[in-house]
PDB file of C-alpha atoms in Angstrom:
ATOM      1  CA  MET A   1      -8.386  53.159 -11.869  1.00 57.00           C
ATOM      2  CA  GLU A   2      -6.889  54.068  -8.450  1.00 70.00           C
ATOM      3  CA  ASN A   3      -4.843  50.881  -8.213  1.00 77.00           C
ATOM      4  CA  LYS A   4      -3.550  51.482 -11.738  1.00 78.00           C
ATOM      5  CA  LYS A   5      -2.589  55.075 -10.758  1.00 83.00           C
ATOM      6  CA  LYS A   6      -0.789  53.844  -7.729  1.00 87.00           C
ATOM      7  CA  ARG A   7       1.151  51.277  -9.815  1.00 88.00           C
ATOM      8  CA  ILE A   8       2.201  53.946 -12.340  1.00 89.00           C
ATOM      9  CA  ILE A   9       3.276  56.356  -9.584  1.00 91.00           C
ATOM     10  CA  ILE A  10       5.465  53.666  -7.904  1.00 93.00           C
ATOM     11  CA  SER A  11       6.856  52.900 -11.456  1.00 92.00           C
ATOM     12  CA  ALA A  12       7.593  56.448 -12.112  1.00 93.00           C
ATOM     13  CA  LEU A  13       9.332  56.869  -8.683  1.00 95.00           C
ATOM     14  CA  ILE A  14      11.353  53.658  -9.101  1.00 96.00           C
ATOM     15  CA  SER A  15      12.515  54.594 -12.601  1.00 95.00           C
ATOM     16  CA  LEU A  16      13.337  58.171 -11.616  1.00 95.00           C
ATOM     17  CA  ILE A  17      15.417  56.962  -8.654  1.00 96.00           C
ATOM     18  CA  ILE A  18      17.336  54.463 -10.658  1.00 96.00           C
ATOM     19  CA  PHE A  19      17.922  56.932 -13.501  1.00 95.00           C
ATOM     20  CA  VAL A  20      19.147  59.664 -11.214  1.00 96.00           C
ATOM     21  CA  ALA A  21      21.532  57.233  -9.427  1.00 95.00           C
ATOM     22  CA  LEU A  22      22.915  56.041 -12.743  1.00 95.00           C
ATOM     23  CA  THR A  23      23.381  59.671 -13.900  1.00 95.00           C
ATOM     24  CA  ILE A  24      25.218  60.657 -10.835  1.00 95.00           C
ATOM     25  CA  ALA A  25      27.489  57.598 -11.303  1.00 94.00           C
ATOM     26  CA  VAL A  26      28.240  58.669 -14.845  1.00 93.00           C
ATOM     27  CA  ILE A  27      28.883  62.289 -13.961  1.00 93.00           C
ATOM     28  CA  GLN A  28      31.179  61.387 -11.101  1.00 92.00           C
ATOM     29  CA  GLN A  29      32.771  58.683 -13.199  1.00 91.00           C
ATOM     30  CA  ASN A  30      32.145  56.060 -10.608  1.00 91.00           C
ATOM     31  CA  SER A  31      34.838  53.392 -10.660  1.00 91.00           C
ATOM     32  CA  THR A  32      32.234  50.518 -10.101  1.00 92.00           C
ATOM     33  CA  MET A  33      30.113  51.780 -12.989  1.00 92.00           C
ATOM     34  CA  ASN A  34      33.178  52.261 -15.175  1.00 93.00           C
ATOM     35  CA  SER A  35      34.229  48.740 -14.561  1.00 94.00           C
ATOM     36  CA  ILE A  36      30.794  47.328 -15.304  1.00 94.00           C
ATOM     37  CA  ASP A  37      30.778  49.334 -18.565  1.00 94.00           C
ATOM     38  CA  LEU A  38      34.183  48.098 -19.672  1.00 93.00           C
ATOM     39  CA  SER A  39      33.407  44.613 -18.772  1.00 94.00           C
ATOM     40  CA  ILE A  40      30.216  44.444 -20.803  1.00 93.00           C
ATOM     41  CA  GLN A  41      31.933  46.188 -23.661  1.00 92.00           C
ATOM     42  CA  GLN A  42      34.555  43.523 -23.756  1.00 91.00           C
ATOM     43  CA  LYS A  43      31.988  40.563 -23.457  1.00 93.00           C
ATOM     44  CA  VAL A  44      29.973  42.095 -26.298  1.00 92.00           C
ATOM     45  CA  SER A  45      33.049  42.415 -28.459  1.00 89.00           C
ATOM     46  CA  THR A  46      33.646  38.645 -28.108  1.00 91.00           C
ATOM     47  CA  ILE A  47      30.130  37.832 -29.758  1.00 91.00           C
ATOM     48  CA  ARG A  48      30.299  40.622 -32.399  1.00 90.00           C
ATOM     49  CA  THR A  49      30.165  39.359 -35.981  1.00 90.00           C
ATOM     50  CA  SER A  50      29.781  41.017 -39.361  1.00 89.00           C
ATOM     51  CA  SER A  51      26.280  39.581 -39.911  1.00 91.00           C
ATOM     52  CA  GLY A  52      25.380  40.753 -36.415  1.00 90.00           C
ATOM     53  CA  ILE A  53      26.682  44.251 -37.238  1.00 90.00           C
ATOM     54  CA  SER A  54      24.638  44.341 -40.411  1.00 91.00           C
ATOM     55  CA  PHE A  55      21.459  43.213 -38.525  1.00 92.00           C
ATOM     56  CA  PHE A  56      21.781  45.693 -35.763  1.00 90.00           C
ATOM     57  CA  GLN A  57      22.755  48.536 -38.092  1.00 90.00           C
ATOM     58  CA  THR A  58      19.607  47.876 -40.086  1.00 91.00           C
ATOM     59  CA  LEU A  59      17.542  47.591 -36.780  1.00 89.00           C
ATOM     60  CA  THR A  60      19.006  50.849 -35.284  1.00 89.00           C
ATOM     61  CA  THR A  61      18.229  52.728 -38.686  1.00 88.00           C
ATOM     62  CA  ILE A  62      14.563  51.592 -38.681  1.00 89.00           C
ATOM     63  CA  LEU A  63      14.122  52.489 -35.021  1.00 87.00           C
ATOM     64  CA  ASN A  64      15.715  55.945 -35.405  1.00 87.00           C
ATOM     65  CA  PRO A  65      14.563  58.022 -32.511  1.00 86.00           C
ATOM     66  CA  GLU A  66      13.795  61.178 -34.692  1.00 84.00           C
ATOM     67  CA  THR A  67      11.499  58.916 -36.800  1.00 87.00           C
ATOM     68  CA  LEU A  68       9.769  57.334 -33.803  1.00 87.00           C
ATOM     69  CA  ILE A  69       9.184  60.753 -32.232  1.00 83.00           C
ATOM     70  CA  ALA A  70       7.928  62.193 -35.445  1.00 85.00           C
ATOM     71  CA  ILE A  71       5.422  59.197 -35.799  1.00 87.00           C
ATOM     72  CA  LEU A  72       4.285  59.843 -32.250  1.00 85.00           C
ATOM     73  CA  ALA A  73       3.730  63.475 -32.888  1.00 83.00           C
ATOM     74  CA  LEU A  74       1.709  62.712 -36.090  1.00 86.00           C
ATOM     75  CA  MET A  75      -0.378  60.221 -34.049  1.00 86.00           C
ATOM     76  CA  GLY A  76      -0.939  62.837 -31.518  1.00 85.00           C
ATOM     77  CA  PHE A  77      -2.197  65.475 -34.001  1.00 86.00           C
ATOM     78  CA  TYR A  78      -4.403  62.729 -35.587  1.00 86.00           C
ATOM     79  CA  PHE A  79      -6.061  62.030 -32.166  1.00 85.00           C
ATOM     80  CA  TYR A  80      -6.483  65.782 -31.649  1.00 85.00           C
ATOM     81  CA  TYR A  81      -8.239  66.029 -34.889  1.00 85.00           C
ATOM     82  CA  LYS A  82     -10.434  63.199 -33.833  1.00 83.00           C
ATOM     83  CA  LYS A  83     -11.275  65.064 -30.654  1.00 82.00           C
ATOM     84  CA  LYS A  84      -9.351  62.632 -28.474  1.00 84.00           C
ATOM     85  CA  ASN A  85      -7.505  65.339 -26.581  1.00 84.00           C
ATOM     86  CA  LYS A  86      -6.175  63.196 -23.777  1.00 85.00           C
ATOM     87  CA  LEU A  87      -4.674  60.703 -26.165  1.00 85.00           C
ATOM     88  CA  ALA A  88      -3.223  63.494 -28.282  1.00 87.00           C
ATOM     89  CA  GLY A  89      -1.766  65.124 -25.107  1.00 86.00           C
ATOM     90  CA  PHE A  90      -0.271  61.925 -23.907  1.00 87.00           C
ATOM     91  CA  LEU A  91       1.538  61.206 -27.263  1.00 88.00           C
ATOM     92  CA  ILE A  92       2.792  64.777 -27.784  1.00 87.00           C
ATOM     93  CA  LEU A  93       3.863  65.145 -24.165  1.00 88.00           C
ATOM     94  CA  GLY A  94       5.608  61.880 -24.021  1.00 88.00           C
ATOM     95  CA  ALA A  95       7.398  62.570 -27.388  1.00 86.00           C
ATOM     96  CA  GLY A  96       8.195  66.117 -26.470  1.00 87.00           C
ATOM     97  CA  LEU A  97       9.498  65.463 -23.056  1.00 90.00           C
ATOM     98  CA  SER A  98      11.685  62.678 -24.071  1.00 88.00           C
ATOM     99  CA  PHE A  99      13.328  64.661 -26.827  1.00 87.00           C
ATOM    100  CA  ILE A 100      13.899  67.771 -24.730  1.00 91.00           C
ATOM    101  CA  ILE A 101      15.384  65.860 -21.790  1.00 92.00           C
ATOM    102  CA  LYS A 102      17.596  63.784 -23.884  1.00 91.00           C
ATOM    103  CA  GLU A 103      19.018  66.842 -25.695  1.00 91.00           C
ATOM    104  CA  LEU A 104      19.531  68.840 -22.447  1.00 94.00           C
ATOM    105  CA  LEU A 105      21.368  65.892 -20.712  1.00 93.00           C
ATOM    106  CA  SER A 106      23.529  65.313 -23.782  1.00 91.00           C
ATOM    107  CA  LEU A 107      24.681  68.883 -23.876  1.00 92.00           C
ATOM    108  CA  LEU A 108      25.233  69.148 -20.099  1.00 92.00           C
ATOM    109  CA  ILE A 109      27.067  65.781 -19.436  1.00 92.00           C
ATOM    110  CA  GLN A 110      28.846  65.474 -22.891  1.00 89.00           C
ATOM    111  CA  ARG A 111      30.018  61.961 -22.234  1.00 89.00           C
ATOM    112  CA  THR A 112      32.520  60.547 -24.853  1.00 88.00           C
ATOM    113  CA  ARG A 113      31.376  57.523 -26.736  1.00 88.00           C
ATOM    114  CA  PRO A 114      33.283  54.247 -26.722  1.00 86.00           C
ATOM    115  CA  ILE A 115      35.536  53.473 -29.751  1.00 81.00           C
ATOM    116  CA  PRO A 116      35.671  52.034 -32.195  1.00 77.00           C
ATOM    117  CA  TYR A 117      32.039  52.279 -33.230  1.00 72.00           C
ATOM    118  CA  PHE A 118      30.340  50.369 -36.074  1.00 74.00           C
ATOM    119  CA  ILE A 119      27.745  52.918 -37.224  1.00 78.00           C
ATOM    120  CA  ASP A 120      27.840  56.704 -37.629  1.00 76.00           C
ATOM    121  CA  ALA A 121      27.348  58.575 -34.305  1.00 73.00           C
ATOM    122  CA  ILE A 122      27.870  62.376 -34.110  1.00 75.00           C
ATOM    123  CA  SER A 123      26.512  63.385 -30.776  1.00 78.00           C
ATOM    124  CA  PHE A 124      27.506  62.547 -27.200  1.00 85.00           C
ATOM    125  CA  SER A 125      27.090  59.199 -25.548  1.00 87.00           C
ATOM    126  CA  PHE A 126      24.829  59.913 -22.575  1.00 91.00           C
ATOM    127  CA  PRO A 127      21.894  59.343 -22.754  1.00 90.00           C
ATOM    128  CA  SER A 128      20.988  57.050 -25.611  1.00 91.00           C
ATOM    129  CA  GLY A 129      18.462  58.599 -27.981  1.00 88.00           C
ATOM    130  CA  HIS A 130      17.765  55.280 -29.558  1.00 88.00           C
ATOM    131  CA  ALA A 131      16.948  53.620 -26.136  1.00 91.00           C
ATOM    132  CA  ILE A 132      14.799  56.444 -24.965  1.00 90.00           C
ATOM    133  CA  GLY A 133      12.962  56.749 -28.291  1.00 89.00           C
ATOM    134  CA  ALA A 134      12.280  52.982 -28.566  1.00 90.00           C
ATOM    135  CA  THR A 135      11.229  52.759 -24.866  1.00 90.00           C
ATOM    136  CA  VAL A 136       8.854  55.794 -25.175  1.00 90.00           C
ATOM    137  CA  PHE A 137       7.452  54.589 -28.532  1.00 89.00           C
ATOM    138  CA  PHE A 138       6.477  51.099 -27.601  1.00 87.00           C
ATOM    139  CA  LEU A 139       5.336  51.809 -24.017  1.00 87.00           C
ATOM    140  CA  ILE A 140       3.087  54.547 -25.484  1.00 87.00           C
ATOM    141  CA  LEU A 141       1.695  52.056 -27.963  1.00 85.00           C
ATOM    142  CA  PHE A 142       1.044  49.509 -25.157  1.00 83.00           C
ATOM    143  CA  PHE A 143      -0.765  52.188 -23.120  1.00 82.00           C
ATOM    144  CA  ILE A 144      -2.953  53.032 -26.087  1.00 83.00           C
ATOM    145  CA  LEU A 145      -3.696  49.444 -27.087  1.00 80.00           C
ATOM    146  CA  ARG A 146      -4.157  48.049 -23.611  1.00 78.00           C
ATOM    147  CA  PRO A 147      -7.709  49.340 -22.814  1.00 75.00           C
ATOM    148  CA  LYS A 148      -8.898  48.047 -26.194  1.00 77.00           C
ATOM    149  CA  ILE A 149      -7.813  44.426 -25.561  1.00 77.00           C
ATOM    150  CA  LYS A 150     -10.061  42.542 -23.257  1.00 77.00           C
ATOM    151  CA  SER A 151      -7.883  39.313 -22.921  1.00 79.00           C
ATOM    152  CA  LYS A 152      -5.361  39.451 -20.112  1.00 80.00           C
ATOM    153  CA  LEU A 153      -3.209  37.077 -21.950  1.00 84.00           C
ATOM    154  CA  SER A 154      -3.195  39.126 -25.031  1.00 81.00           C
ATOM    155  CA  ARG A 155      -2.425  42.352 -23.024  1.00 79.00           C
ATOM    156  CA  THR A 156       0.607  40.511 -21.371  1.00 84.00           C
ATOM    157  CA  LEU A 157       1.728  39.291 -24.746  1.00 86.00           C
ATOM    158  CA  ILE A 158       1.650  42.762 -26.345  1.00 83.00           C
ATOM    159  CA  LEU A 159       3.592  44.131 -23.322  1.00 82.00           C
ATOM    160  CA  MET A 160       6.204  41.351 -23.594  1.00 87.00           C
ATOM    161  CA  ILE A 161       6.625  42.057 -27.305  1.00 87.00           C
ATOM    162  CA  SER A 162       6.926  45.756 -26.671  1.00 83.00           C
ATOM    163  CA  ILE A 163       9.638  45.146 -24.032  1.00 85.00           C
ATOM    164  CA  ILE A 164      11.611  42.788 -26.185  1.00 88.00           C
ATOM    165  CA  ILE A 165      11.608  45.243 -29.126  1.00 86.00           C
ATOM    166  CA  PHE A 166      12.895  48.229 -27.137  1.00 82.00           C
ATOM    167  CA  LEU A 167      15.422  45.999 -25.300  1.00 87.00           C
ATOM    168  CA  LEU A 168      16.682  44.672 -28.489  1.00 90.00           C
ATOM    169  CA  ALA A 169      16.984  48.234 -29.896  1.00 88.00           C
ATOM    170  CA  SER A 170      18.917  49.215 -26.775  1.00 89.00           C
ATOM    171  CA  PHE A 171      21.211  46.185 -26.953  1.00 91.00           C
ATOM    172  CA  ALA A 172      21.969  47.164 -30.621  1.00 91.00           C
ATOM    173  CA  ARG A 173      23.607  50.362 -29.473  1.00 90.00           C
ATOM    174  CA  ILE A 174      25.956  48.474 -27.228  1.00 92.00           C
ATOM    175  CA  TYR A 175      26.535  45.770 -29.837  1.00 91.00           C
ATOM    176  CA  LEU A 176      27.467  48.549 -32.362  1.00 91.00           C
ATOM    177  CA  ASN A 177      29.795  50.075 -29.644  1.00 89.00           C
ATOM    178  CA  VAL A 178      28.150  53.558 -29.829  1.00 90.00           C
ATOM    179  CA  HIS A 179      26.958  53.579 -26.196  1.00 91.00           C
ATOM    180  CA  TRP A 180      28.079  52.226 -22.928  1.00 92.00           C
ATOM    181  CA  PHE A 181      25.866  49.847 -20.916  1.00 94.00           C
ATOM    182  CA  SER A 182      25.136  52.655 -18.348  1.00 94.00           C
ATOM    183  CA  ASP A 183      23.989  55.034 -21.140  1.00 94.00           C
ATOM    184  CA  VAL A 184      21.443  52.499 -22.335  1.00 94.00           C
ATOM    185  CA  LEU A 185      20.267  51.346 -18.958  1.00 94.00           C
ATOM    186  CA  ALA A 186      19.721  54.935 -17.712  1.00 95.00           C
ATOM    187  CA  SER A 187      17.909  55.782 -20.925  1.00 93.00           C
ATOM    188  CA  ILE A 188      15.452  52.891 -20.544  1.00 93.00           C
ATOM    189  CA  PHE A 189      14.503  54.129 -17.003  1.00 95.00           C
ATOM    190  CA  LEU A 190      14.289  57.711 -18.187  1.00 95.00           C
ATOM    191  CA  GLY A 191      11.977  56.722 -21.035  1.00 92.00           C
ATOM    192  CA  THR A 192       9.815  54.728 -18.557  1.00 93.00           C
ATOM    193  CA  PHE A 193       9.688  57.734 -16.260  1.00 95.00           C
ATOM    194  CA  VAL A 194       8.671  60.043 -18.967  1.00 93.00           C
ATOM    195  CA  ILE A 195       5.763  57.861 -20.088  1.00 92.00           C
ATOM    196  CA  CYS A 196       4.500  57.207 -16.440  1.00 92.00           C
ATOM    197  CA  LEU A 197       4.858  61.063 -15.846  1.00 92.00           C
ATOM    198  CA  SER A 198       2.960  61.927 -19.071  1.00 90.00           C
ATOM    199  CA  TRP A 199       0.246  59.564 -18.187  1.00 89.00           C
ATOM    200  CA  LEU A 200      -0.169  60.905 -14.678  1.00 90.00           C
ATOM    201  CA  ILE A 201      -0.273  64.514 -15.991  1.00 89.00           C
ATOM    202  CA  VAL A 202      -2.898  63.731 -18.724  1.00 87.00           C
ATOM    203  CA  THR A 203      -5.039  61.622 -16.385  1.00 83.00           C
ATOM    204  CA  ARG A 204      -4.536  63.761 -13.268  1.00 77.00           C
ATOM    205  CA  ASN A 205      -8.330  64.143 -12.561  1.00 64.00           C
ATOM    206  CA  LYS A 206      -9.627  61.298 -10.281  1.00 51.00           C
ATOM    207  CA  TYR A 207     -11.824  59.687 -12.762  1.00 44.00           C
ATOM    208  CA  SER A 208      -9.946  60.646 -15.889  1.00 53.00           C
ATOM    209  CA  SER A 209      -8.517  58.048 -18.457  1.00 58.00           C
ATOM    210  CA  LEU A 210      -6.886  58.299 -21.827  1.00 60.00           C
ATOM    211  CA  ASN A 211      -9.931  57.218 -23.765  1.00 57.00           C
TER     212      ASN A 211
END
């Protein structure tokens, strides 16, 4: 339990440091970061097709952050009803923190989206709600399922599938040109930090766990 806690603390700190560094680079309009964003935007434009746009439009609609956060909130209330208060707290805290932080940063930074974009987008570019939502959603599912799966291979497989799905959802936002690369990268680290922090808060007692 203590080793797991140390790993999560380290993951939280690394994620927070990288997120803060990327956020500062965005706010200061760092020339290196801007060059990377523009370079990736140009490279992605060379592989963009009508069928690819249709696929990623569908994927990004399915993985809508408001829907994912609502699902997590409902799951949280379900676990609360079943007297699994730590699981309930973990889900609701993770979903709530990710939503609040995303909205606050969006209003404070007000970064303009790249143009032209290939799906409706009305809010600001930084951070990416889809990237945060998918990261939070699938990491929470992994945290919940992991203790119930005895096979190390199966746990690794579920983790890899979770990572692939939220990375694919994040790439979709770059492919559809509604976010810069730095928006999405920062959002993945923010989502990871939020989940690690939520876990640490809920399991703060020495012998505590989610189950």
